[in-house]
PDB file of C-alpha atoms in Angstrom:
ATOM      1  CA  MET A 296     104.898  40.276 120.317  1.00  0.00           C
ATOM      2  CA  THR A 297     103.778  41.947 117.400  1.00  0.00           C
ATOM      3  CA  HIS A 298     101.205  44.379 117.481  1.00  0.00           C
ATOM      4  CA  ASP A 299      98.440  41.789 115.803  1.00  0.00           C
ATOM      5  CA  LEU A 300      99.732  39.049 117.899  1.00  0.00           C
ATOM      6  CA  ARG A 301      99.426  41.315 121.436  1.00  0.00           C
ATOM      7  CA  ALA A 302      96.154  42.580 120.350  1.00  0.00           C
ATOM      8  CA  THR A 303      95.651  38.634 120.679  1.00  0.00           C
ATOM      9  CA  PHE A 304      96.982  38.135 123.642  1.00  0.00           C
ATOM     10  CA  HIS A 305      95.746  40.335 125.333  1.00  0.00           C
ATOM     11  CA  ASP A 306      91.371  39.052 123.604  1.00  0.00           C
ATOM     12  CA  GLN A 307      92.675  35.986 125.383  1.00  0.00           C
ATOM     13  CA  LEU A 308      94.047  37.816 128.894  1.00  0.00           C
ATOM     14  CA  ASP A 309      90.634  39.290 128.014  1.00  0.00           C
ATOM     15  CA  GLU A 310      88.617  36.073 128.017  1.00  0.00           C
ATOM     16  CA  ILE A 311      90.284  34.053 131.376  1.00  0.00           C
ATOM     17  CA  ARG A 312      89.945  38.146 133.064  1.00  0.00           C
ATOM     18  CA  LEU A 313      86.071  37.666 132.332  1.00  0.00           C
ATOM     19  CA  GLY A 314      85.749  33.533 132.934  1.00  0.00           C
ATOM     20  CA  ILE A 315      87.302  34.180 137.168  1.00  0.00           C
ATOM     21  CA  ALA A 316      84.815  36.961 137.186  1.00  0.00           C
ATOM     22  CA  ARG A 317      82.414  34.945 136.475  1.00  0.00           C
ATOM     23  CA  MET A 318      83.587  32.007 138.640  1.00  0.00           C
ATOM     24  CA  GLY A 319      83.553  34.742 142.178  1.00  0.00           C
ATOM     25  CA  ALA A 320      80.359  36.190 141.391  1.00  0.00           C
ATOM     26  CA  GLY A 321      78.784  32.330 141.092  1.00  0.00           C
ATOM     27  CA  VAL A 322      80.810  31.145 144.745  1.00  0.00           C
ATOM     28  CA  THR A 323      78.829  35.279 145.567  1.00  0.00           C
ATOM     29  CA  GLU A 324      75.721  34.690 145.142  1.00  0.00           C
ATOM     30  CA  LEU A 325      76.744  30.549 146.396  1.00  0.00           C
ATOM     31  CA  VAL A 326      77.760  32.140 150.084  1.00  0.00           C
ATOM     32  CA  PRO A 327      74.331  33.542 150.874  1.00  0.00           C
ATOM     33  CA  ARG A 328      72.062  30.300 149.143  1.00  0.00           C
ATOM     34  CA  VAL A 329      74.041  28.030 151.666  1.00  0.00           C
ATOM     35  CA  THR A 330      74.103  29.655 154.641  1.00  0.00           C
ATOM     36  CA  GLU A 331      70.704  29.796 153.924  1.00  0.00           C
ATOM     37  CA  ILE A 332      70.741  25.965 153.720  1.00  0.00           C
ATOM     38  CA  LEU A 333      72.531  25.579 156.961  1.00  0.00           C
ATOM     39  CA  LEU A 334      69.478  27.602 158.556  1.00  0.00           C
ATOM     40  CA  ASP A 335      66.247  26.083 156.419  1.00  0.00           C
ATOM     41  CA  ALA A 336      68.157  22.371 157.023  1.00  0.00           C
ATOM     42  CA  ASP A 337      67.418  22.263 153.923  1.00  0.00           C
ATOM     43  CA  LEU A 338      68.450  18.904 152.416  1.00  0.00           C
ATOM     44  CA  GLU A 339      67.438  18.655 148.856  1.00  0.00           C
ATOM     45  CA  GLY A 340      69.591  22.573 147.828  1.00  0.00           C
ATOM     46  CA  ALA A 341      72.591  20.857 149.859  1.00  0.00           C
ATOM     47  CA  GLU A 342      72.822  18.158 147.299  1.00  0.00           C
ATOM     48  CA  TYR A 343      71.822  19.453 144.257  1.00  0.00           C
ATOM     49  CA  VAL A 344      75.000  22.503 145.690  1.00  0.00           C
ATOM     50  CA  ILE A 345      77.613  19.382 146.802  1.00  0.00           C
ATOM     51  CA  LEU A 346      76.407  18.082 142.725  1.00  0.00           C
ATOM     52  CA  GLY A 347      77.049  21.604 141.123  1.00  0.00           C
ATOM     53  CA  ASP A 348      81.164  21.122 142.308  1.00  0.00           C
ATOM     54  CA  ASP A 349      82.080  19.778 139.496  1.00  0.00           C
ATOM     55  CA  GLU A 350      80.564  22.283 137.517  1.00  0.00           C
ATOM     56  CA  TYR A 351      83.340  25.189 139.094  1.00  0.00           C
ATOM     57  CA  ASP A 352      85.544  22.467 138.710  1.00  0.00           C
ATOM     58  CA  SER A 353      86.018  21.778 135.280  1.00  0.00           C
ATOM     59  CA  GLN A 354      85.858  26.022 134.518  1.00  0.00           C
ATOM     60  CA  ALA A 355      88.671  25.988 136.940  1.00  0.00           C
ATOM     61  CA  ILE A 356      90.613  23.394 134.727  1.00  0.00           C
ATOM     62  CA  GLU A 357      89.424  24.619 131.487  1.00  0.00           C
ATOM     63  CA  LEU A 358      90.962  28.579 132.549  1.00  0.00           C
ATOM     64  CA  GLU A 359      94.304  27.163 134.099  1.00  0.00           C
ATOM     65  CA  GLU A 360      94.765  25.649 131.161  1.00  0.00           C
ATOM     66  CA  GLN A 361      94.797  28.628 129.025  1.00  0.00           C
ATOM     67  CA  ALA A 362      96.814  30.876 131.088  1.00  0.00           C
ATOM     68  CA  PHE A 363      98.963  27.986 131.346  1.00  0.00           C
ATOM     69  CA  SER A 364      99.078  27.786 127.220  1.00  0.00           C
ATOM     70  CA  ILE A 365      99.625  30.993 127.553  1.00  0.00           C
ATOM     71  CA  ILE A 366     102.951  31.438 128.890  1.00  0.00           C
ATOM     72  CA  ALA A 367     103.638  28.732 127.272  1.00  0.00           C
ATOM     73  CA  LEU A 368     103.010  29.806 124.003  1.00  0.00           C
ATOM     74  CA  GLN A 369     103.232  33.334 124.365  1.00  0.00           C
ATOM     75  CA  ALA A 370     106.360  33.847 126.660  1.00  0.00           C
ATOM     76  CA  PRO A 371     104.764  37.072 127.893  1.00  0.00           C
ATOM     77  CA  VAL A 372     106.721  39.006 130.626  1.00  0.00           C
ATOM     78  CA  ALA A 373     106.504  42.060 133.268  1.00  0.00           C
ATOM     79  CA  SER A 374     102.384  43.142 133.734  1.00  0.00           C
ATOM     80  CA  ASP A 375     101.954  40.466 130.733  1.00  0.00           C
ATOM     81  CA  LEU A 376     103.042  37.391 133.623  1.00  0.00           C
ATOM     82  CA  ARG A 377     101.700  38.555 136.176  1.00  0.00           C
ATOM     83  CA  ALA A 378      98.642  38.921 134.930  1.00  0.00           C
ATOM     84  CA  LEU A 379      98.931  35.404 134.556  1.00  0.00           C
ATOM     85  CA  VAL A 380     100.696  34.454 137.558  1.00  0.00           C
ATOM     86  CA  SER A 381      97.647  35.999 139.153  1.00  0.00           C
ATOM     87  CA  ALA A 382      95.233  34.653 137.598  1.00  0.00           C
ATOM     88  CA  ILE A 383      96.224  31.454 138.030  1.00  0.00           C
ATOM     89  CA  LYS A 384      96.280  31.913 141.405  1.00  0.00           C
ATOM     90  CA  ILE A 385      92.906  33.879 141.708  1.00  0.00           C
ATOM     91  CA  ILE A 386      91.646  30.376 139.860  1.00  0.00           C
ATOM     92  CA  ALA A 387      92.386  28.194 142.507  1.00  0.00           C
ATOM     93  CA  ASP A 388      91.026  30.502 145.652  1.00  0.00           C
ATOM     94  CA  ILE A 389      87.660  30.632 143.708  1.00  0.00           C
ATOM     95  CA  GLU A 390      88.163  26.436 143.027  1.00  0.00           C
ATOM     96  CA  ARG A 391      88.275  26.736 146.894  1.00  0.00           C
ATOM     97  CA  SER A 392      86.124  28.416 148.583  1.00  0.00           C
ATOM     98  CA  ALA A 393      83.286  27.629 145.924  1.00  0.00           C
ATOM     99  CA  ASP A 394      84.036  23.515 148.384  1.00  0.00           C
ATOM    100  CA  LEU A 395      84.224  25.744 151.061  1.00  0.00           C
ATOM    101  CA  CYS A 396      81.073  26.345 150.819  1.00  0.00           C
ATOM    102  CA  VAL A 397      80.195  22.302 149.397  1.00  0.00           C
ATOM    103  CA  ASN A 398      81.359  21.719 153.436  1.00  0.00           C
ATOM    104  CA  ILE A 399      78.941  23.591 154.721  1.00  0.00           C
ATOM    105  CA  CYS A 400      76.388  21.683 152.744  1.00  0.00           C
ATOM    106  CA  LYS A 401      78.089  18.288 154.041  1.00  0.00           C
ATOM    107  CA  ALA A 402      77.624  20.612 157.611  1.00  0.00           C
ATOM    108  CA  SER A 403      74.240  21.342 156.956  1.00  0.00           C
ATOM    109  CA  ARG A 404      73.330  17.827 156.586  1.00  0.00           C
ATOM    110  CA  ARG A 405      74.959  16.210 159.486  1.00  0.00           C
ATOM    111  CA  ILE A 406      73.245  18.316 161.378  1.00  0.00           C
ATOM    112  CA  TYR A 407      69.730  17.745 160.350  1.00  0.00           C
ATOM    113  CA  SER A 408      67.215  17.370 162.358  1.00  0.00           C
ATOM    114  CA  HIS A 409      68.762  18.940 165.240  1.00  0.00           C
ATOM    115  CA  GLU A 410      66.987  22.782 166.262  1.00  0.00           C
ATOM    116  CA  LEU A 411      69.730  26.262 166.215  1.00  0.00           C
ATOM    117  CA  ASP A 412      68.841  28.568 168.843  1.00  0.00           C
ATOM    118  CA  PRO A 413      68.747  31.806 167.807  1.00  0.00           C
ATOM    119  CA  ASN A 414      71.953  33.831 169.222  1.00  0.00           C
ATOM    120  CA  LEU A 415      73.504  30.482 167.119  1.00  0.00           C
ATOM    121  CA  ARG A 416      70.981  31.499 163.745  1.00  0.00           C
ATOM    122  CA  GLY A 417      72.018  35.101 163.628  1.00  0.00           C
ATOM    123  CA  ILE A 418      75.881  34.760 164.130  1.00  0.00           C
ATOM    124  CA  VAL A 419      76.251  31.823 160.768  1.00  0.00           C
ATOM    125  CA  HIS A 420      74.064  34.723 158.954  1.00  0.00           C
ATOM    126  CA  LYS A 421      76.311  37.897 160.154  1.00  0.00           C
ATOM    127  CA  CYS A 422      79.189  35.010 159.141  1.00  0.00           C
ATOM    128  CA  GLY A 423      77.589  33.822 155.374  1.00  0.00           C
ATOM    129  CA  GLU A 424      76.265  37.663 154.973  1.00  0.00           C
ATOM    130  CA  GLN A 425      80.380  39.989 155.587  1.00  0.00           C
ATOM    131  CA  ALA A 426      81.871  36.320 153.568  1.00  0.00           C
ATOM    132  CA  ALA A 427      79.641  37.167 149.765  1.00  0.00           C
ATOM    133  CA  VAL A 428      79.905  40.895 150.805  1.00  0.00           C
ATOM    134  CA  LEU A 429      84.233  39.405 151.245  1.00  0.00           C
ATOM    135  CA  PHE A 430      83.618  38.445 147.420  1.00  0.00           C
ATOM    136  CA  LYS A 431      81.828  40.262 145.640  1.00  0.00           C
ATOM    137  CA  GLU A 432      85.299  42.980 146.120  1.00  0.00           C
ATOM    138  CA  ALA A 433      87.757  40.723 145.710  1.00  0.00           C
ATOM    139  CA  THR A 434      85.562  39.622 142.481  1.00  0.00           C
ATOM    140  CA  GLU A 435      85.207  43.152 141.412  1.00  0.00           C
ATOM    141  CA  ALA A 436      88.537  44.728 142.496  1.00  0.00           C
ATOM    142  CA  TYR A 437      89.138  42.121 140.136  1.00  0.00           C
ATOM    143  CA  LEU A 438      87.949  41.916 137.445  1.00  0.00           C
ATOM    144  CA  ASN A 439      88.135  46.315 137.403  1.00  0.00           C
ATOM    145  CA  THR A 440      91.912  45.731 138.246  1.00  0.00           C
ATOM    146  CA  ASP A 441      91.064  48.426 141.219  1.00  0.00           C
ATOM    147  CA  GLY A 442      94.416  48.047 143.733  1.00  0.00           C
ATOM    148  CA  ALA A 443      92.526  50.762 145.519  1.00  0.00           C
ATOM    149  CA  ARG A 444      89.427  48.513 146.753  1.00  0.00           C
ATOM    150  CA  ALA A 445      91.383  45.316 146.767  1.00  0.00           C
ATOM    151  CA  ALA A 446      93.366  47.270 149.595  1.00  0.00           C
ATOM    152  CA  ALA A 447      90.851  47.909 151.589  1.00  0.00           C
ATOM    153  CA  LEU A 448      89.255  43.437 151.786  1.00  0.00           C
ATOM    154  CA  SER A 449      91.896  43.496 155.040  1.00  0.00           C
ATOM    155  CA  ASP A 450      90.273  45.366 157.261  1.00  0.00           C
ATOM    156  CA  MET A 451      86.886  43.789 156.128  1.00  0.00           C
ATOM    157  CA  ASP A 452      88.245  40.558 156.360  1.00  0.00           C
ATOM    158  CA  ALA A 453      89.027  41.776 160.094  1.00  0.00           C
ATOM    159  CA  TYR A 454      85.406  42.709 160.581  1.00  0.00           C
ATOM    160  CA  LEU A 455      84.761  38.599 159.810  1.00  0.00           C
ATOM    161  CA  ASP A 456      88.186  37.176 162.036  1.00  0.00           C
ATOM    162  CA  ASP A 457      85.677  38.947 164.790  1.00  0.00           C
ATOM    163  CA  LEU A 458      82.927  37.048 163.754  1.00  0.00           C
ATOM    164  CA  HIS A 459      84.100  33.475 163.373  1.00  0.00           C
ATOM    165  CA  ARG A 460      85.328  34.293 167.627  1.00  0.00           C
ATOM    166  CA  GLN A 461      81.908  35.532 167.669  1.00  0.00           C
ATOM    167  CA  PHE A 462      80.491  32.342 165.965  1.00  0.00           C
ATOM    168  CA  ILE A 463      82.969  29.983 168.680  1.00  0.00           C
ATOM    169  CA  GLN A 464      81.596  31.865 171.747  1.00  0.00           C
ATOM    170  CA  VAL A 465      78.217  31.265 170.423  1.00  0.00           C
ATOM    171  CA  ILE A 466      78.352  28.103 170.164  1.00  0.00           C
ATOM    172  CA  PHE A 467      80.776  27.283 173.676  1.00  0.00           C
ATOM    173  CA  GLU A 468      77.237  29.413 175.128  1.00  0.00           C
ATOM    174  CA  SER A 469      74.504  27.569 173.521  1.00  0.00           C
ATOM    175  CA  HIS A 470      75.998  23.553 174.075  1.00  0.00           C
ATOM    176  CA  ALA A 471      76.088  24.880 177.837  1.00  0.00           C
ATOM    177  CA  ALA A 472      73.191  25.924 178.138  1.00  0.00           C
ATOM    178  CA  GLY A 473      72.356  22.518 176.944  1.00  0.00           C
ATOM    179  CA  ASN A 474      70.989  23.736 173.878  1.00  0.00           C
ATOM    180  CA  ILE A 475      72.572  21.788 171.247  1.00  0.00           C
ATOM    181  CA  ASP A 476      75.097  18.589 172.058  1.00  0.00           C
ATOM    182  CA  LEU A 477      78.537  18.081 170.987  1.00  0.00           C
ATOM    183  CA  GLN A 478      78.104  16.897 167.895  1.00  0.00           C
ATOM    184  CA  VAL A 479      77.306  20.093 166.796  1.00  0.00           C
ATOM    185  CA  ALA A 480      79.233  22.225 168.913  1.00  0.00           C
ATOM    186  CA  VAL A 481      82.050  20.212 167.167  1.00  0.00           C
ATOM    187  CA  GLN A 482      80.400  21.018 163.591  1.00  0.00           C
ATOM    188  CA  LEU A 483      79.157  24.016 163.732  1.00  0.00           C
ATOM    189  CA  ALA A 484      83.183  25.183 164.294  1.00  0.00           C
ATOM    190  CA  VAL A 485      84.003  23.781 161.650  1.00  0.00           C
ATOM    191  CA  VAL A 486      81.280  25.661 159.184  1.00  0.00           C
ATOM    192  CA  ALA A 487      82.531  29.123 161.477  1.00  0.00           C
ATOM    193  CA  ARG A 488      86.244  28.805 159.876  1.00  0.00           C
ATOM    194  CA  PHE A 489      84.332  27.858 156.723  1.00  0.00           C
ATOM    195  CA  TYR A 490      83.353  31.165 156.293  1.00  0.00           C
ATOM    196  CA  GLU A 491      86.204  32.235 157.949  1.00  0.00           C
ATOM    197  CA  ARG A 492      87.974  30.541 155.628  1.00  0.00           C
ATOM    198  CA  ILE A 493      85.984  31.931 152.805  1.00  0.00           C
ATOM    199  CA  GLY A 494      87.402  35.478 153.270  1.00  0.00           C
ATOM    200  CA  ASP A 495      90.160  35.389 153.638  1.00  0.00           C
ATOM    201  CA  HIS A 496      90.380  32.752 150.403  1.00  0.00           C
ATOM    202  CA  ALA A 497      88.603  36.821 148.872  1.00  0.00           C
ATOM    203  CA  VAL A 498      91.739  38.969 150.551  1.00  0.00           C
ATOM    204  CA  ASN A 499      94.317  36.806 148.607  1.00  0.00           C
ATOM    205  CA  VAL A 500      91.929  37.830 145.343  1.00  0.00           C
ATOM    206  CA  GLY A 501      92.861  41.536 146.523  1.00  0.00           C
ATOM    207  CA  GLU A 502      96.572  40.595 147.150  1.00  0.00           C
ATOM    208  CA  ARG A 503      97.304  38.492 143.600  1.00  0.00           C
ATOM    209  CA  THR A 504      95.125  42.320 142.385  1.00  0.00           C
ATOM    210  CA  ARG A 505      97.533  44.476 144.265  1.00  0.00           C
ATOM    211  CA  TYR A 506     100.150  42.016 142.349  1.00  0.00           C
ATOM    212  CA  ILE A 507      98.648  43.031 139.316  1.00  0.00           C
ATOM    213  CA  VAL A 508      98.373  46.150 139.688  1.00  0.00           C
ATOM    214  CA  ASP A 509     102.070  47.736 141.536  1.00  0.00           C
ATOM    215  CA  GLY A 510     103.895  44.384 141.750  1.00  0.00           C
ATOM    216  CA  TRP A 511     102.730  44.386 145.167  1.00  0.00           C
ATOM    217  CA  VAL A 512     103.684  41.563 147.252  1.00  0.00           C
ATOM    218  CA  PRO A 513     103.140  41.002 150.926  1.00  0.00           C
ATOM    219  CA  GLU A 514     105.568  42.082 153.315  1.00  0.00           C
ATOM    220  CA  SER A 515     104.474  39.558 155.808  1.00  0.00           C
ATOM    221  CA  PRO A 516     105.935  36.010 155.885  1.00  0.00           C
ATOM    222  CA  TYR A 517     102.900  34.323 156.329  1.00  0.00           C
ATOM    223  CA  ALA A 518     101.139  35.436 153.232  1.00  0.00           C
ATOM    224  CA  GLU A 519     104.039  35.347 151.629  1.00  0.00           C
ATOM    225  CA  SER A 520     103.829  32.015 152.053  1.00  0.00           C
ATOM    226  CA  HIS A 521     100.970  31.849 150.683  1.00  0.00           C
ATOM    227  CA  ASN A 522     101.191  33.888 147.950  1.00  0.00           C
ATOM    228  CA  ASP A 523     104.857  32.734 146.706  1.00  0.00           C
ATOM    229  CA  LEU A 524     104.427  36.039 143.701  1.00  0.00           C
ATOM    230  CA  PRO A 525     107.560  36.272 141.799  1.00  0.00           C
ATOM    231  CA  GLU A 526     109.132  40.089 141.559  1.00  0.00           C
ATOM    232  CA  VAL A 527     108.473  40.787 138.048  1.00  0.00           C
ATOM    233  CA  ALA A 528     110.153  44.178 136.351  1.00  0.00           C
ATOM    234  CA  GLU A 529     106.918  46.247 134.319  1.00  0.00           C
ATOM    235  CA  SER A 530     107.290  45.961 130.908  1.00  0.00           C
ATOM    236  CA  PRO A 531     108.581  48.740 128.225  1.00  0.00           C
ATOM    237  CA  PRO A 532     106.653  50.757 126.037  1.00  0.00           C
ATOM    238  CA  ASP A 533     104.699  48.833 123.454  1.00  0.00           C
TER     239      ASP A 533
END
């Protein structure tokens, strides 16, 4: 690329990165919001979040189209290509996380009027809190291209996985005690899975950030099947 074309390319890449960061920040704020909607049985709040999901979808489509356009028109290689491939995948992770928040709101409508005991309320709050922390760290790691911060996300996610297991146990205990009926138990088990999946998407963002930094690809076959990141050589000096 000539100097002017390269400057334009990096301006476009920065625009995509900032757009992704804004989407990630939105999900970071959305997770505790939908947690409160669930705990407060807030039907109006749930409807507002569900209707607002179209905005995340449109943002994701716009950013993906920008990234594909750059790839098609400028044929980037090496680290530039890694950044764009990762951006496309990160956009999908964020959009799916927003969908999971919507799903939590839909579940909250299904269990409306059913009281949750203190143990259930406590574990819901913890799951929402940890999922939000994970997404905040993932977004900031990506925005700052911080590989070390991104690498720490898997350990943070292990705590959310443990909370997920605790959540399922508390659901069983509450149902056995007659505090919730089977329908509510099933819906809460699904909600537990939604939080766990939000954490997984945050880890994906971290892994894709590490790929941008130095081309790192997870060794786990399961992780590779989800990331599907191509090996790309380092770019030559400008």
